[in-house]
């Protein structure tokens, strides 16, 4: 990711065999921005071979339906390669989006990072 | 006490950066009229989805086309009307994104979120105009 001449959108840390991803942006909006975030996430799976992704949303205050679509595709991609996606530290407001759209049934959402690390 | 009500009519170029500017203006007006954080989140989300839909799906990101935006903010409610220059659509044709067979599809979720978060949503004419209302929630629901 660092080879790309563009600003950093994700902070990635490996804890054991789990890759923990924090978002830099408070608002995940704009198709181009979401596309770049998606590219970086898919690169973790397809090029760097990560199979256990824990997305930490503690910085995220707002996200649109386009971002949800990207998360669904990431979940599908990981499922194809026997990987797993877990989301954590989601604010009450954003959690309402997942609940209303019933994506909380499809995506595994846990309270915090420690719980996430123990949920793979 | 001076009125805090706001009434705005403007023509937006089809540029996604305009959505950010409009969102900021609306948030200022909502705060001035005493809307709570949860209502403001819902309105911001609905406006994001509706304006991006108008520019992307309606105007096909054609910068020669514009979006007509009218909104009013009063201490009681937020009303908005968004019109694009596209061919419109039939909202009944958009699949329900929450049924199991559609959960993994990407489409329809934005419209669904708009309906969930706003008090009233109306598509007008051929579907290139959307009018939405959000009534301010009582303090105990915030």
XYZ file of C-alpha atoms in Angstrom:
262
model
C 0.000 0.000 0.000
C 2.791 2.391 0.839
C 4.034 2.176 -2.760
C 0.920 3.978 -3.940
C 1.448 7.728 -4.407
C -1.652 8.664 -2.462
C -2.630 9.396 1.084
C -3.036 6.647 3.614
C -6.614 5.617 4.279
C -6.003 2.527 6.411
C -3.735 1.684 9.325
C -2.926 -2.021 9.221
C -1.465 -4.031 12.073
C -0.891 -7.791 12.285
C -1.668 -9.305 15.665
C -0.790 -12.979 15.444
C -2.528 -14.243 12.317
C -5.231 -11.567 12.513
C -4.910 -8.393 10.444
C -6.420 -5.448 12.292
C -7.452 -2.542 10.074
C -8.266 0.951 11.362
C -9.793 3.591 9.120
C -8.102 6.981 8.974
C -11.183 8.853 7.723
C -14.056 9.820 9.993
C -16.446 9.732 7.045
C -16.346 6.932 4.490
C -17.983 8.642 1.526
C -17.393 9.396 -2.147
C -17.222 6.624 -4.663
C -13.573 7.282 -5.487
C -12.573 7.245 -1.826
C -14.553 4.077 -1.166
C -13.025 2.461 -4.243
C -9.528 3.189 -2.962
C -10.344 1.859 0.504
C -11.822 -1.234 -1.136
C -8.729 -1.691 -3.301
C -6.510 -1.533 -0.217
C -8.683 -4.042 1.653
C -8.838 -6.455 -1.276
C -5.053 -6.159 -1.677
C -4.655 -7.473 1.858
C -6.550 -10.599 0.845
C -5.526 -11.128 -2.775
C -1.913 -9.974 -2.784
C -0.762 -10.233 0.802
C -2.664 -13.425 1.588
C -4.380 -12.216 4.750
C -7.319 -14.408 5.699
C -8.504 -13.048 9.053
C -9.497 -9.401 8.829
C -10.713 -7.404 11.818
C -12.002 -3.979 10.776
C -11.951 -1.497 13.643
C -14.492 1.307 13.115
C -13.570 3.356 16.199
C -12.633 6.394 14.082
C -15.627 6.163 11.765
C -18.543 8.515 12.367
C -20.399 8.201 9.080
C -20.608 5.870 6.087
C -22.850 5.552 3.056
C -24.536 2.621 1.355
C -21.677 2.505 -1.167
C -19.312 1.617 1.668
C -21.691 -1.122 2.809
C -21.553 -2.615 -0.670
C -17.771 -2.755 -0.469
C -17.901 -4.526 2.902
C -20.302 -7.105 1.501
C -17.955 -7.827 -1.402
C -15.006 -8.120 0.987
C -16.997 -10.573 3.108
C -17.816 -12.594 -0.014
C -14.199 -12.568 -1.176
C -12.919 -13.778 2.185
C -15.565 -16.499 2.284
C -14.336 -17.735 -1.120
C -10.833 -18.271 0.276
C -11.981 -19.709 3.623
C -11.153 -16.447 5.356
C -13.217 -14.451 7.803
C -14.228 -10.818 8.235
C -15.144 -9.343 11.618
C -16.157 -5.737 12.375
C -15.709 -4.075 15.761
C -16.031 -0.783 17.647
C -18.985 0.375 15.569
C -20.755 3.470 16.908
C -24.394 3.236 17.942
C -25.463 5.394 14.986
C -23.638 3.301 12.389
C -24.729 0.068 14.036
C -28.312 1.185 13.363
C -27.483 1.180 9.639
C -26.255 -2.417 9.823
C -29.288 -3.464 11.840
C -31.884 -1.773 9.620
C -30.367 -3.216 6.459
C -30.077 -6.612 8.195
C -26.401 -6.758 7.338
C -25.780 -7.554 11.004
C -27.169 -11.006 10.111
C -24.579 -11.515 7.385
C -21.521 -9.768 8.804
C -20.037 -10.692 12.167
C -20.035 -7.614 14.402
C -18.477 -7.614 17.868
C -18.162 -4.977 20.554
C -14.437 -4.307 20.655
C -11.062 -5.299 19.255
C -10.219 -7.734 22.059
C -13.470 -9.611 21.477
C -12.786 -9.596 17.759
C -9.317 -11.059 18.156
C -10.827 -13.941 20.113
C -13.655 -14.538 17.619
C -11.781 -16.038 14.662
C -36.696 35.729 19.679
C -35.366 35.867 16.096
C -36.510 33.143 13.703
C -33.943 30.420 13.047
C -35.896 28.967 10.123
C -33.959 28.563 6.900
C -35.302 28.385 3.353
C -32.878 27.642 0.516
C -33.287 27.111 -3.243
C -30.177 26.504 -5.288
C -28.913 24.909 -8.472
C -26.084 22.467 -7.865
C -23.594 21.484 -10.532
C -23.170 17.728 -10.881
C -20.060 17.575 -8.719
C -19.833 15.310 -5.701
C -17.827 17.969 -3.845
C -21.038 20.029 -3.812
C -22.668 17.336 -1.689
C -20.099 17.991 1.081
C -20.776 21.737 0.989
C -24.558 21.286 1.070
C -24.302 18.809 3.945
C -22.310 21.332 5.943
C -24.854 24.106 5.296
C -27.770 21.866 6.278
C -26.039 20.686 9.442
C -25.528 24.309 10.517
C -29.223 25.033 9.914
C -30.339 21.911 11.792
C -28.164 22.771 14.776
C -29.533 26.317 14.816
C -33.029 24.841 14.931
C -32.308 22.499 17.813
C -32.172 19.135 16.016
C -30.416 16.394 17.981
C -27.437 14.311 16.929
C -29.489 11.278 15.910
C -31.875 13.279 13.709
C -28.917 15.062 12.124
C -27.208 11.746 11.418
C -30.352 10.413 9.759
C -30.801 13.544 7.636
C -27.130 13.605 6.631
C -27.312 9.981 5.593
C -30.527 10.447 3.589
C -29.142 13.570 1.896
C -25.901 11.782 1.032
C -27.789 8.918 -0.593
C -30.347 11.130 -2.367
C -27.871 13.684 -3.741
C -25.377 11.047 -4.879
C -28.260 9.149 -6.524
C -29.368 12.335 -8.316
C -25.878 13.096 -9.622
C -24.740 9.547 -10.335
C -27.847 7.661 -11.443
C -29.972 10.654 -12.483
C -27.482 12.937 -14.193
C -25.006 10.134 -14.971
C -22.244 12.415 -13.581
C -22.746 14.645 -16.644
C -21.305 18.005 -15.570
C -23.526 19.782 -18.103
C -26.526 18.765 -16.005
C -27.633 20.226 -12.712
C -29.543 19.259 -9.593
C -32.252 21.554 -8.266
C -32.260 21.626 -4.479
C -34.914 23.221 -2.266
C -34.981 22.803 1.477
C -36.462 24.371 4.540
C -35.456 23.888 8.134
C -37.773 24.967 10.932
C -37.687 24.141 14.637
C -40.265 21.436 13.855
C -38.996 19.702 10.714
C -36.677 19.483 7.734
C -38.189 19.395 4.225
C -36.234 18.886 1.028
C -36.932 18.474 -2.680
C -34.220 17.205 -5.032
C -34.688 17.149 -8.790
C -32.226 15.765 -11.329
C -32.249 15.867 -15.137
C -32.341 12.103 -15.603
C -35.044 9.846 -16.954
C -36.326 8.928 -13.516
C -37.129 5.477 -12.200
C -39.882 3.509 -10.542
C -38.948 3.005 -6.895
C -41.185 -0.077 -6.819
C -38.778 -1.732 -9.269
C -35.909 -1.523 -6.783
C -35.578 -4.853 -4.969
C -35.889 -5.047 -1.188
C -32.259 -5.259 -0.034
C -33.187 -6.829 3.304
C -34.693 -10.110 2.071
C -32.186 -12.973 2.339
C -31.755 -13.483 -1.421
C -30.841 -9.799 -1.877
C -28.658 -9.293 1.204
C -25.444 -9.831 -0.718
C -26.456 -7.583 -3.627
C -25.144 -4.045 -3.639
C -28.175 -2.233 -5.056
C -31.230 -0.738 -3.386
C -29.683 -0.209 0.018
C -29.417 3.575 -0.309
C -33.122 3.995 -1.115
C -34.029 1.659 1.716
C -31.936 3.678 4.173
C -33.613 6.898 3.035
C -37.041 5.374 3.707
C -35.946 4.133 7.127
C -34.423 7.371 8.309
C -36.848 9.993 6.992
C -40.392 10.528 8.262
C -41.832 10.740 4.757
C -40.413 10.104 1.268
C -42.244 10.804 -1.991
C -41.070 10.219 -5.543
C -42.729 12.621 -7.930
C -43.510 12.404 -11.643
C -41.251 10.054 -13.561
C -39.122 9.518 -10.442
C -36.451 12.149 -11.031
C -37.793 14.212 -8.132
C -37.672 13.104 -4.528
C -39.290 15.032 -1.694
C -38.455 14.098 1.873
C -39.492 15.239 5.332
C -37.904 14.598 8.693
C -39.869 15.679 11.748
C -37.767 16.536 14.763
C -37.767 13.680 17.269
C -38.933 14.310 20.831
C -35.965 14.726 23.198
C -36.524 11.306 24.806
C -36.082 9.586 21.430
C -32.769 11.276 20.724
